Short mmCIF file of C-alpha atoms in Angstrom, two decimals:
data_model
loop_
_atom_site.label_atom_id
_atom_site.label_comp_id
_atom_site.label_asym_id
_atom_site.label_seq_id
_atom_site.Cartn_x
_atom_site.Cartn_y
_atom_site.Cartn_z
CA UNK R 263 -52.58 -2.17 -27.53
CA UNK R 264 -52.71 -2.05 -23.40
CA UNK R 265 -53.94 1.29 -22.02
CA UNK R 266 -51.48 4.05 -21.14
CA UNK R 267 -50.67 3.48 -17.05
CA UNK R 268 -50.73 6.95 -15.61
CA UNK R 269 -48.11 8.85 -13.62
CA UNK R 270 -48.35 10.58 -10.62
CA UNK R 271 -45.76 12.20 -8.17
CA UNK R 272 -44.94 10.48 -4.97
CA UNK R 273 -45.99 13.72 -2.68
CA UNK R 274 -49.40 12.85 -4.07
CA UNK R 275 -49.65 9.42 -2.59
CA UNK R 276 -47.56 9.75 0.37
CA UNK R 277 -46.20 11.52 3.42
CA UNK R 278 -42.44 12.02 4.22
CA UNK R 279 -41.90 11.44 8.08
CA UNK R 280 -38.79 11.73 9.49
CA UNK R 281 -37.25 9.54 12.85
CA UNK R 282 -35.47 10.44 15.90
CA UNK R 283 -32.21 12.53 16.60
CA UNK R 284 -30.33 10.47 18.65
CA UNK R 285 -26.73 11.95 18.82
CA UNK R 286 -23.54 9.23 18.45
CA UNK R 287 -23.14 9.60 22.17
CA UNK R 288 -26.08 8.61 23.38
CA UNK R 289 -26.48 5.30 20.97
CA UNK R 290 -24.63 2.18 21.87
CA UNK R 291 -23.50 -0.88 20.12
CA UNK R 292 -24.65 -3.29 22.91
CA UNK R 293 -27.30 -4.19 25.03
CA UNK R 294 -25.68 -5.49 27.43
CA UNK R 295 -27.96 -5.03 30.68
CA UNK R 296 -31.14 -5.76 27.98
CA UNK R 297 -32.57 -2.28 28.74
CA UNK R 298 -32.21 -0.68 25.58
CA UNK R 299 -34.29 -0.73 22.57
CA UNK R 300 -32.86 -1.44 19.18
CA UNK R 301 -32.38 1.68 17.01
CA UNK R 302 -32.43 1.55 13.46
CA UNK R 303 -29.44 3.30 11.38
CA UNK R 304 -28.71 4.16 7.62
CA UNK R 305 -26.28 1.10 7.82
CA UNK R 306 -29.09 -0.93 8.34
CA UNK R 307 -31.21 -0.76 5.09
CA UNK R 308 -29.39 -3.43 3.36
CA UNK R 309 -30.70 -5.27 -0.16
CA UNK R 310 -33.65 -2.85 0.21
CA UNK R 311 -34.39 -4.65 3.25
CA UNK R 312 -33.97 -4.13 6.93
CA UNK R 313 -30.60 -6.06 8.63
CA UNK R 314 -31.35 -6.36 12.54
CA UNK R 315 -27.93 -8.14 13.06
CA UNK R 316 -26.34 -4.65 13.47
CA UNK R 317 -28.36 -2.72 14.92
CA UNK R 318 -27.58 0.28 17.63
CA UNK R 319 -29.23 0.55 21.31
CA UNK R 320 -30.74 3.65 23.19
CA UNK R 321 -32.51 3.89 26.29
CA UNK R 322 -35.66 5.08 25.91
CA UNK R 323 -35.92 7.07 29.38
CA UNK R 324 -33.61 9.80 27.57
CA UNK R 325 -35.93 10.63 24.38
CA UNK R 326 -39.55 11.46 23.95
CA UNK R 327 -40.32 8.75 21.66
CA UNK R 328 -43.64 9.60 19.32
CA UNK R 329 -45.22 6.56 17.37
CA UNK R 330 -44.06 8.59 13.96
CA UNK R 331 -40.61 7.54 15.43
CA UNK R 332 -41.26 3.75 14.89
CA UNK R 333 -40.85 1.87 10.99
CA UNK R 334 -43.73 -0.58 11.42
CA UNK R 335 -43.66 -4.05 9.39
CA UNK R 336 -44.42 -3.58 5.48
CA UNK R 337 -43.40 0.14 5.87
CA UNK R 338 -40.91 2.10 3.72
CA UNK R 339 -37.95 3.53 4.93
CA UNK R 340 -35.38 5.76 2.47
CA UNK R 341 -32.09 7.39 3.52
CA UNK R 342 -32.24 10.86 3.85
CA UNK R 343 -28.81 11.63 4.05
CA UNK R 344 -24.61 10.46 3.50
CA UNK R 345 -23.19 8.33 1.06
CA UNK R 346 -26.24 5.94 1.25
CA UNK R 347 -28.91 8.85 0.84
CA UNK R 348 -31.55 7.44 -1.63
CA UNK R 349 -31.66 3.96 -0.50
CA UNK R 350 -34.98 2.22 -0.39
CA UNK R 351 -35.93 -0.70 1.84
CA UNK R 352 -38.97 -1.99 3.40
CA UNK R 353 -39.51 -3.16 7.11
CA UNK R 354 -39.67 -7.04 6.15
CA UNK R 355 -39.00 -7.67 9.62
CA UNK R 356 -42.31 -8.67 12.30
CA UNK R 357 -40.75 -5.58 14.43
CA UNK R 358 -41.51 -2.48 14.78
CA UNK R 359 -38.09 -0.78 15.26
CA UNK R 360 -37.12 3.28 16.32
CA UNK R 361 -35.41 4.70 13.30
CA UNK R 362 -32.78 7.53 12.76
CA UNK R 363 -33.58 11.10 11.83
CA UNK R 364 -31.25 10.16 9.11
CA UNK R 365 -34.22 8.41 7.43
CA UNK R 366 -37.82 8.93 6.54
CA UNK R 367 -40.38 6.39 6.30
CA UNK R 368 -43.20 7.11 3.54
CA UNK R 369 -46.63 7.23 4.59
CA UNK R 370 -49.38 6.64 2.31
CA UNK R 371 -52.31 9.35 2.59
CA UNK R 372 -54.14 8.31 -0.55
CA UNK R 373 -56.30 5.46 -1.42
CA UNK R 374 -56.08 3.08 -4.49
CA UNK R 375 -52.45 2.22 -3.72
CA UNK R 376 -50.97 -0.80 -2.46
CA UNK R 377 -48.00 -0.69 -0.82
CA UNK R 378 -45.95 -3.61 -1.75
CA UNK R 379 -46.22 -1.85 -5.44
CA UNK R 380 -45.09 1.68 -4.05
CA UNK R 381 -42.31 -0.44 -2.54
CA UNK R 382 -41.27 -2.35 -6.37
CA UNK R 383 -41.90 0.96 -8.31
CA UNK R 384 -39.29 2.93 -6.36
CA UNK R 385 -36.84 0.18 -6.60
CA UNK R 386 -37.10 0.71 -10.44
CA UNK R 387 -36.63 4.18 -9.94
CA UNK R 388 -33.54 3.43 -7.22
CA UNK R 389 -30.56 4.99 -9.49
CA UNK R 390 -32.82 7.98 -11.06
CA UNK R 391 -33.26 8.83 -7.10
CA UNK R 392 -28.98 8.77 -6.27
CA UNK R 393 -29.22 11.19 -9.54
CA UNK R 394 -30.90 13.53 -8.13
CA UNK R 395 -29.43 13.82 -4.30
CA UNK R 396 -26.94 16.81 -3.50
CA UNK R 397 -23.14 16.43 -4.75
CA UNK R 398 -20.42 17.07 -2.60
CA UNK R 399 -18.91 15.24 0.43
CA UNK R 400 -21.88 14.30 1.70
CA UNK R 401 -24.63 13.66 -0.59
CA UNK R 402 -27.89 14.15 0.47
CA UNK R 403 -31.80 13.55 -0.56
CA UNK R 404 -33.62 16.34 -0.96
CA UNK R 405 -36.76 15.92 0.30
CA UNK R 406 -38.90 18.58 -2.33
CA UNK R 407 -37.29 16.86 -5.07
CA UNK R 408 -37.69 13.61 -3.92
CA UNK R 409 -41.70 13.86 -3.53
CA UNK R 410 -41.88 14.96 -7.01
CA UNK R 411 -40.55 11.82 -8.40
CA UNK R 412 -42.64 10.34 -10.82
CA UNK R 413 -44.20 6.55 -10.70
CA UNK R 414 -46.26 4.44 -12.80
CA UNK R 415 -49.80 3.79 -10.97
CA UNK R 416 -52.24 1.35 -13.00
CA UNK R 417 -55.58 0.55 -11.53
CA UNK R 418 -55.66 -0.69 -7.65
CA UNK R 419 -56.28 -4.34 -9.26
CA UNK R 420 -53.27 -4.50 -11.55
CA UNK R 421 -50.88 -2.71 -8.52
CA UNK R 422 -51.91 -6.16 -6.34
CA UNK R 423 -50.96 -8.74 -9.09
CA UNK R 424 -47.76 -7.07 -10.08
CA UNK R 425 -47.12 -6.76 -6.30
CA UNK R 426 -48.35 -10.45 -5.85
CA UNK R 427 -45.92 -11.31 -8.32
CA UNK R 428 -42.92 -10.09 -7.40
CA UNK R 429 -43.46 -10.82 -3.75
CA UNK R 430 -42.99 -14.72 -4.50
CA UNK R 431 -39.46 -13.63 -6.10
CA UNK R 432 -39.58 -11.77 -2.41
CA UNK R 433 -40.68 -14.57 -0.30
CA UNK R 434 -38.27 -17.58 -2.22
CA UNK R 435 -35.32 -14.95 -1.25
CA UNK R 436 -36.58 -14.92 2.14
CA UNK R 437 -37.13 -18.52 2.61
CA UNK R 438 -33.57 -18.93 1.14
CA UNK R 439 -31.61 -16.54 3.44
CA UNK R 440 -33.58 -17.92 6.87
CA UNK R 441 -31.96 -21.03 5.52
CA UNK R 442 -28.96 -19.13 5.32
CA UNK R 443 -29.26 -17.44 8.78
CA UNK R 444 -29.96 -21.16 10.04
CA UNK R 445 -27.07 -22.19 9.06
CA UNK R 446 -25.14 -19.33 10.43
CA UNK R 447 -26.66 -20.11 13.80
CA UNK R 448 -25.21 -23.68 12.95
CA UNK R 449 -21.62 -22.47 12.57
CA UNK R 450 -21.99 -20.39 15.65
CA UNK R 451 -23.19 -23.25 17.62
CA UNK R 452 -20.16 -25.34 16.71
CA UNK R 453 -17.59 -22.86 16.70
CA UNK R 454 -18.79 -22.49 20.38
CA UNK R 455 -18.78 -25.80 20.93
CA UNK R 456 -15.35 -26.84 19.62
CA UNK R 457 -13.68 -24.54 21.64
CA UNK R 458 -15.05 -25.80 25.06
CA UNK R 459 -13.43 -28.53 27.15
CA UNK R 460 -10.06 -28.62 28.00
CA UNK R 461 -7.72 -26.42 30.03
CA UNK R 462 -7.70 -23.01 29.07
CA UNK R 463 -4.28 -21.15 28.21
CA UNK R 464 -4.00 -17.47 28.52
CA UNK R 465 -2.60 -16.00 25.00
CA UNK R 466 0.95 -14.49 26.75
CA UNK R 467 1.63 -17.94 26.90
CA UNK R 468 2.00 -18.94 23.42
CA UNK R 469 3.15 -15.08 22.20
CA UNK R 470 6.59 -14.87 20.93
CA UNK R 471 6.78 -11.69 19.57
CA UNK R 472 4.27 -8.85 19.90
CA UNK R 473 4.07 -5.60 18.11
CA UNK R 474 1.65 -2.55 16.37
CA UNK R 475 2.01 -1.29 13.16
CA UNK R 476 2.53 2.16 11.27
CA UNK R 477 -0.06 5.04 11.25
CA UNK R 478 -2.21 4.52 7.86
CA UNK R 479 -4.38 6.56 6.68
CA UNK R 480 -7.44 6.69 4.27
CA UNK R 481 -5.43 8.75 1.87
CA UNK R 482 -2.47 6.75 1.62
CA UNK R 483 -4.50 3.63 0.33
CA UNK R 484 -3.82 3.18 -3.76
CA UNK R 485 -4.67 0.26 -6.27
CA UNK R 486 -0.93 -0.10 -6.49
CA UNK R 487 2.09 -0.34 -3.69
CA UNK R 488 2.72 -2.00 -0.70
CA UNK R 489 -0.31 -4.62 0.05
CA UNK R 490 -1.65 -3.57 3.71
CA UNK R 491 -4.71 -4.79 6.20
CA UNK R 492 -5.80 -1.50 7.85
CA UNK R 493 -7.64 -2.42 11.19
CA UNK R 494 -11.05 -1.11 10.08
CA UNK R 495 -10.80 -4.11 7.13
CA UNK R 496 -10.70 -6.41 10.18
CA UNK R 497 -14.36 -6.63 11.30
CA UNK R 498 -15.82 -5.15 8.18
CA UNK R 499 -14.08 -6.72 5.01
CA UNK R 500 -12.09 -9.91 6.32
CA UNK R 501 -13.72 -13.14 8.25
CA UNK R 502 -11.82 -15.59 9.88
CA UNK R 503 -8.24 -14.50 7.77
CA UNK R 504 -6.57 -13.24 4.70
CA UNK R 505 -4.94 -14.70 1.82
CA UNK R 506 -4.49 -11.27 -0.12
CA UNK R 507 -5.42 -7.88 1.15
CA UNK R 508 -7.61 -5.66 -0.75
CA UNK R 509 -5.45 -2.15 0.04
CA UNK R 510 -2.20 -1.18 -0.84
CA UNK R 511 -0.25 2.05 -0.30
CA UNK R 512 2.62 3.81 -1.93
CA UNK R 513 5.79 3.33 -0.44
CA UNK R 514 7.03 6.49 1.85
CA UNK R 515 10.47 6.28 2.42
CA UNK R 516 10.77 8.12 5.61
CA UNK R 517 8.36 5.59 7.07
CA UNK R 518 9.47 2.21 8.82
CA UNK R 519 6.77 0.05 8.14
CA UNK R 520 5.76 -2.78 10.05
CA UNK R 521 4.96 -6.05 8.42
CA UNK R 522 2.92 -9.25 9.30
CA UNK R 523 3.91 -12.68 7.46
CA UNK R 524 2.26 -16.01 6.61
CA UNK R 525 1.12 -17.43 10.19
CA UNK R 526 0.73 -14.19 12.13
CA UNK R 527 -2.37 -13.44 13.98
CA UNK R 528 -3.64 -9.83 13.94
CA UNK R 529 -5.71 -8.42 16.51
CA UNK R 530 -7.53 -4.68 16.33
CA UNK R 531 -6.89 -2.57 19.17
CA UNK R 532 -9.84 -0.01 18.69
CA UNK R 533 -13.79 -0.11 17.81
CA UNK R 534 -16.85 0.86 18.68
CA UNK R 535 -18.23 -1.86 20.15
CA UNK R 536 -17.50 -5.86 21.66
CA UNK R 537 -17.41 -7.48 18.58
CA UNK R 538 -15.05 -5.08 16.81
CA UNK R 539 -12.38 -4.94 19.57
CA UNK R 540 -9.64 -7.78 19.71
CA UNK R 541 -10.99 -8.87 16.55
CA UNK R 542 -8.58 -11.59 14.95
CA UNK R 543 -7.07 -12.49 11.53
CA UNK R 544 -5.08 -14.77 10.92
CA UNK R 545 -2.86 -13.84 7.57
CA UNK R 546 -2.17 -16.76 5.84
CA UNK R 547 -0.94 -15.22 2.47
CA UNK R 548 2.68 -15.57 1.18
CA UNK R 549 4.10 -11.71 0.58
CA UNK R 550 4.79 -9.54 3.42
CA UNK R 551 1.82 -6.81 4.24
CA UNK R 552 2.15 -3.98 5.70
CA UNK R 553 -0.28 -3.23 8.77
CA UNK R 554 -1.69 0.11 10.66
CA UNK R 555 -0.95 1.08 14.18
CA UNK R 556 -4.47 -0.13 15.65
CA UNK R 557 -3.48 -3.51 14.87
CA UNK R 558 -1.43 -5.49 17.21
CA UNK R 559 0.47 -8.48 15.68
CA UNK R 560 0.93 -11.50 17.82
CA UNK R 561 3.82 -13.96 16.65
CA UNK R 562 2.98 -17.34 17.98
CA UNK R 563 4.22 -21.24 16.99
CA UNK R 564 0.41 -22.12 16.91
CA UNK R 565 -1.96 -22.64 14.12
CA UNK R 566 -2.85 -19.14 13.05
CA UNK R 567 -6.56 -19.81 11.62
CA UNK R 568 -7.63 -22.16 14.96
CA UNK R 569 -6.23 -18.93 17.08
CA UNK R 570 -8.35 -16.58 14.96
CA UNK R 571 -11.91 -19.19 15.48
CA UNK R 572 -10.97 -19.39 19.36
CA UNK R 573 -10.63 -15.68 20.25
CA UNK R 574 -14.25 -15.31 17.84
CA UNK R 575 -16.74 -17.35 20.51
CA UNK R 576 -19.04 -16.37 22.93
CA UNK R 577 -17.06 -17.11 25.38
CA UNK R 578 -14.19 -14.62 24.77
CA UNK R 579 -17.06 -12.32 23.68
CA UNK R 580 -17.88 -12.53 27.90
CA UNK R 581 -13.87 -12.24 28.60
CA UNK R 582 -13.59 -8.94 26.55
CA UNK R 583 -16.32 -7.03 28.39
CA UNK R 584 -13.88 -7.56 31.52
CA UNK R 585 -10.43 -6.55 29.80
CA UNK R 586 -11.32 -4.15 27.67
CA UNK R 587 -11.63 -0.14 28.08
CA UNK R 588 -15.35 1.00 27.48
CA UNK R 589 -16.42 4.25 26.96
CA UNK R 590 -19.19 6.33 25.24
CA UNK R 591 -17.93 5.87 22.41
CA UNK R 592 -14.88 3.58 21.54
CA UNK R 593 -13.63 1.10 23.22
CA UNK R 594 -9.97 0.07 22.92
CA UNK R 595 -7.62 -2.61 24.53
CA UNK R 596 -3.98 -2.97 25.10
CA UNK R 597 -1.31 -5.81 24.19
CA UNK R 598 -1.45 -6.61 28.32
CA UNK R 599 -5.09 -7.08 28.39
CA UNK R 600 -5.05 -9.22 25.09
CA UNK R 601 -2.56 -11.54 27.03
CA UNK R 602 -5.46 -12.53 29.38
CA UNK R 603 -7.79 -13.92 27.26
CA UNK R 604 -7.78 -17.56 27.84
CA UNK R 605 -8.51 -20.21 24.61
CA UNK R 606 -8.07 -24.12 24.66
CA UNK R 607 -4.97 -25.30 23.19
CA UNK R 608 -5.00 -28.78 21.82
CA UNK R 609 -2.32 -30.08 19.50
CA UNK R 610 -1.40 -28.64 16.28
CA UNK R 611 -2.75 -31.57 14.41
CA UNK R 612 -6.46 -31.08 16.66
CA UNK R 613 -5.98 -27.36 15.83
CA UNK R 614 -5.58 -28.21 12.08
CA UNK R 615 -8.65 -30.24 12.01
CA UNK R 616 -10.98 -28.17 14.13
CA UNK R 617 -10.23 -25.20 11.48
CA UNK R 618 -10.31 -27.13 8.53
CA UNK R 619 -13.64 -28.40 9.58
CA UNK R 620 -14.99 -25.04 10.44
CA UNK R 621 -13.17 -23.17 6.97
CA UNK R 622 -15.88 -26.10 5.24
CA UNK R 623 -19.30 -25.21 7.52
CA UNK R 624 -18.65 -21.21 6.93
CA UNK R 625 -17.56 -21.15 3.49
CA UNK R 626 -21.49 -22.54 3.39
CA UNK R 627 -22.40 -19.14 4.58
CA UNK R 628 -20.00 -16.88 2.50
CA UNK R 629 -19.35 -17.94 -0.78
CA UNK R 630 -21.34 -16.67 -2.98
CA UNK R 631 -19.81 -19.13 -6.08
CA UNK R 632 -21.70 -21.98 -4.76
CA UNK R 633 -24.78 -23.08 -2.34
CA UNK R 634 -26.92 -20.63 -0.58
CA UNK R 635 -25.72 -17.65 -1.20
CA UNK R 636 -25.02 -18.42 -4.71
CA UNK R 637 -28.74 -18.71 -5.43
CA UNK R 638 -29.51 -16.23 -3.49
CA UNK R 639 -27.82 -13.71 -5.52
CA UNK R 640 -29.07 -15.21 -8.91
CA UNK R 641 -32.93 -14.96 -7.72
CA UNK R 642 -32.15 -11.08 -6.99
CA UNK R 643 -30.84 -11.08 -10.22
CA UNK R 644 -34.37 -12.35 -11.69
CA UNK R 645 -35.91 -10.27 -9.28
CA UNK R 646 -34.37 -7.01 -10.75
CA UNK R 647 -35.43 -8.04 -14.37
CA UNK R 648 -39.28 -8.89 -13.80
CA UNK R 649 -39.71 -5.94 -11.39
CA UNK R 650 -38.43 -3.80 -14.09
CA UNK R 651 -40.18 -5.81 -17.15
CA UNK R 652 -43.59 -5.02 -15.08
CA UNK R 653 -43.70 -1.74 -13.46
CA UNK R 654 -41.53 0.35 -16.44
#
C-alpha cells in the first residue's frame, strides 16, 4: 500500500500577486506605430495556456510598470475576476508579457515544489475553484478562499516525474498546434497571394443593393424563432461564412425585420479594433435570417464566399486603417467608406475556384472532425485523464 501524499493549502506554497490597472481607454487593439507593448487580458488564458494572437497594446510611458507587473515564462497566471474568474494557465510562451489587474500570477515562496506540478494539480482542482468564486453577475475569485485550497504535495522527487510526465502530453500538444499555427501562416500566405494581380475594383461597383438591419439585442436571442447573425457573431463565432446561424429570436410583430438570403455578403459596421470592422460573411444558407443594425448587407451578382476571402487580406487590412473612423475606443465605418475598398475581380468561374481552393487549405485549420485539430483535441482528452489518474 503507497504512502498517504500529504495536503497542504496553496497560501502555504505560494504568493498571490496581482498585475496592472490599465483602464479600457488607455489599452488598444493595435500596434500600429510598433510602440506599444503587448498587454495580457483575461481573454487571453486560453486551454490553460497563454494565446498571444489577441492580445491588447499600451504604451508604457503612461504607467509605472514594476517587474511584479510582468507573467514570466513557466509562471502561473489565474483570473481573478468575470465570467472567466478561476481560470488557470501557465506562461508557455518564451515572453515575458504585462498582465491585467484582472489576474494574479502565483509565486512560489516555499521550497520542495516544482512548478510544472503546482501548475497540473490546480488543473485537477479547475471546477472545485469556479465552485467556490462569488455568484451573481459577475463572478469573482476570492482571493482568501482561493489560497486555502487544498493540493496533493508528494515528495520533491515524485512532483518532477509526475510533472515530467505529463509535460510530454504538454509538449506533443505543442508540437501539434505550431504545426497547426504553420499552417495557418500557410493559408494566410495564400489568401494574400491569390488576391494580388489584376486590376482592382472598388466594391460600389459590383453593389446592387445595400442596406442595415434591425436593432437586436442580447435579450431577444432564444433557442427557437427567427434564425439571425448578430454582428458580434461575425468576428467571434463565424469564419469565412454561414450555412446556419447559431441565434434565433422570437418574432416581434411591431418590428420590420431585415433579412439577408443565400449569396449576400454581410459586413459589420462597428468593433473595437481593424480586424473586427468591415468584417465579411458571406451567407450561403438556404432560409432567410434575420440580421442586426451593425451589419450592413451588400447585394452583389458576384461569388459571395471569394468577396468574403478578398475583403479578409492584408491588403484591405492597410485600406481600412484609411476609411475607417478610429477612436479610443470603437471604431466604426459607413456603407460610403465600405464602397472604397478595392478587391480583384476575376471571373465567376476564377472566383469559384480560388474559394473552393481556399474552403480546402482552412478547413485544415478548423475542423476539428479530422487532421490537426482533431488530434489535438483527443491528446487533451488523454491529457485530462492521466493528469487526474496521477495527482488525485
Amino acid at each position: 500500500m503507497g504512502r498517504k501524499v500529504k495536503l497542504v493549502k496553496l497560501g502555504e506554497i505560494c504568493e498571490f500577486q496581482v498585475g496592472l490597472l490599465v483602464p479600457s481607454n488607455m489599452q488598444s487593439k493595435d500596434n500600429l506605430q510598433e510602440e506599444l507593448l503587448p498587454f495580457l487580458k483575461i481573454g487571453n488564458l486560453q486551454e490553460a495556456n497563454i494565446t498571444t494572437d489577441k492580445l491588447s497594446w499600451i504604451n508604457p510611458k503612461d504607467f509605472s510598470i514594476k517587474d511584479s507587473h510582468f507573467l514570466y515564462p513557466d509562471e502561473i497566471i489565474v483570473a481573478k475576476s468575470g465570467a472567466n474568474s478561476g481560470k488557470i494557465a501557465i506562461n508557455q510562451t518564451n515572453q515575458k508579457i504585462i498582465f491585467y489587474s484582472g489576474c494574479a500570477k502565483l509565486c512560489l515562496k516555499a521550497r520542495g515544489v516544482d512548478k510544472k506540478y503546482l501548475f497540473h494539480a490546480l488543473l485537477t482542482k479547475q471546477e472545485e475553484i469556479y465552485t467556490n468564486r462569488t455568484t451573481g453577475a459577475q463572478p469573482n475569485l476570492v482571493p482568501t478562499k482561493f489560497m486555502k485550497l487544498k493540493i496533493p504535495l508528494p515528495p520533491l522527487k515524485q512532483q518532477e516525474k509526475i510533472a515530467k510526465w505529463l509535460e510530454t502530453f504538454s509538449s506533443l500538444e505543442r508540437q501539434l498546434e505550431r504545426q497547426l499555427e504553420r499552417h495557418k501562416t500557410q493559408y494566410r500566405y495564400y489568401l494574400n497571394r491569390l488576391m494580388r494581380g489584376g486590376r482592382l475594383t472598388e466594391l460600389k461597383e459590383i453593389i446592387k443593393e445595400a442596406f442595415s438591419g434591425t436593432l437586436i439585442t442580447k435579450s431577444q436571442i432564444t433557442t427557437e424563432g427567427i434564425p439571425c447573425i448578430r454582428y458580434g457573431e461575425i468576428y467571434t463565432t463565424y469564419n469565412i461564412c454561414c450555412e446556419a446561424p447559431i441565434s434565433h429570436i422570437a418574432l416581434d410583430n411591431e418590428k420590420e425585420y431585415r433579412y439577408c438570403e443565400k449569396n449576400d455578403l454581410l459586413i459589420t459596421k462597428i468593433g473595437e479594433s481593424i480586424s473586427e470592422i468591415a468584417k465579411p460573411l458571406a451567407y450561403i444558407g438556404e432560409k432567410l435570417v434575420a440580421i442586426d443594425s451593425n451589419t450592413t448587407l451588400l447585394k452583389h451578382n458576384q461569388n459571395a464566399k471569394y468577396l468574403a476571402y478578398a475583403l479578409s487580406t492584408d491588403n484591405i487590412k492597410k485600406q481600412k486603417q484609411h476609411v475607417c473612423n478610429i477612436s479610443p475606443i470603437t471604431i466604426s465605418v459607413n456603407l460610403k467608406q465600405i464602397s472604397k475598398l478595392k478587391i480583384p475581380l476575376p471571373s465567376l468561374e476564377k472566383q469559384e475556384k480560388i474559394a473552393n481552393w481556399l474552403d480546402r487549405f482552412r478547413e485544415l485549420t478548423e475542423n476539428i472532425s479530422k487532421g490537426l485539430p482533431r488530434e489535438i483535441l483527443l491528446l487533451k482528452q488523454q491529457s485530462r485523464y492521466y493528469r487526474e489518474k496521477l495527482i488525485n
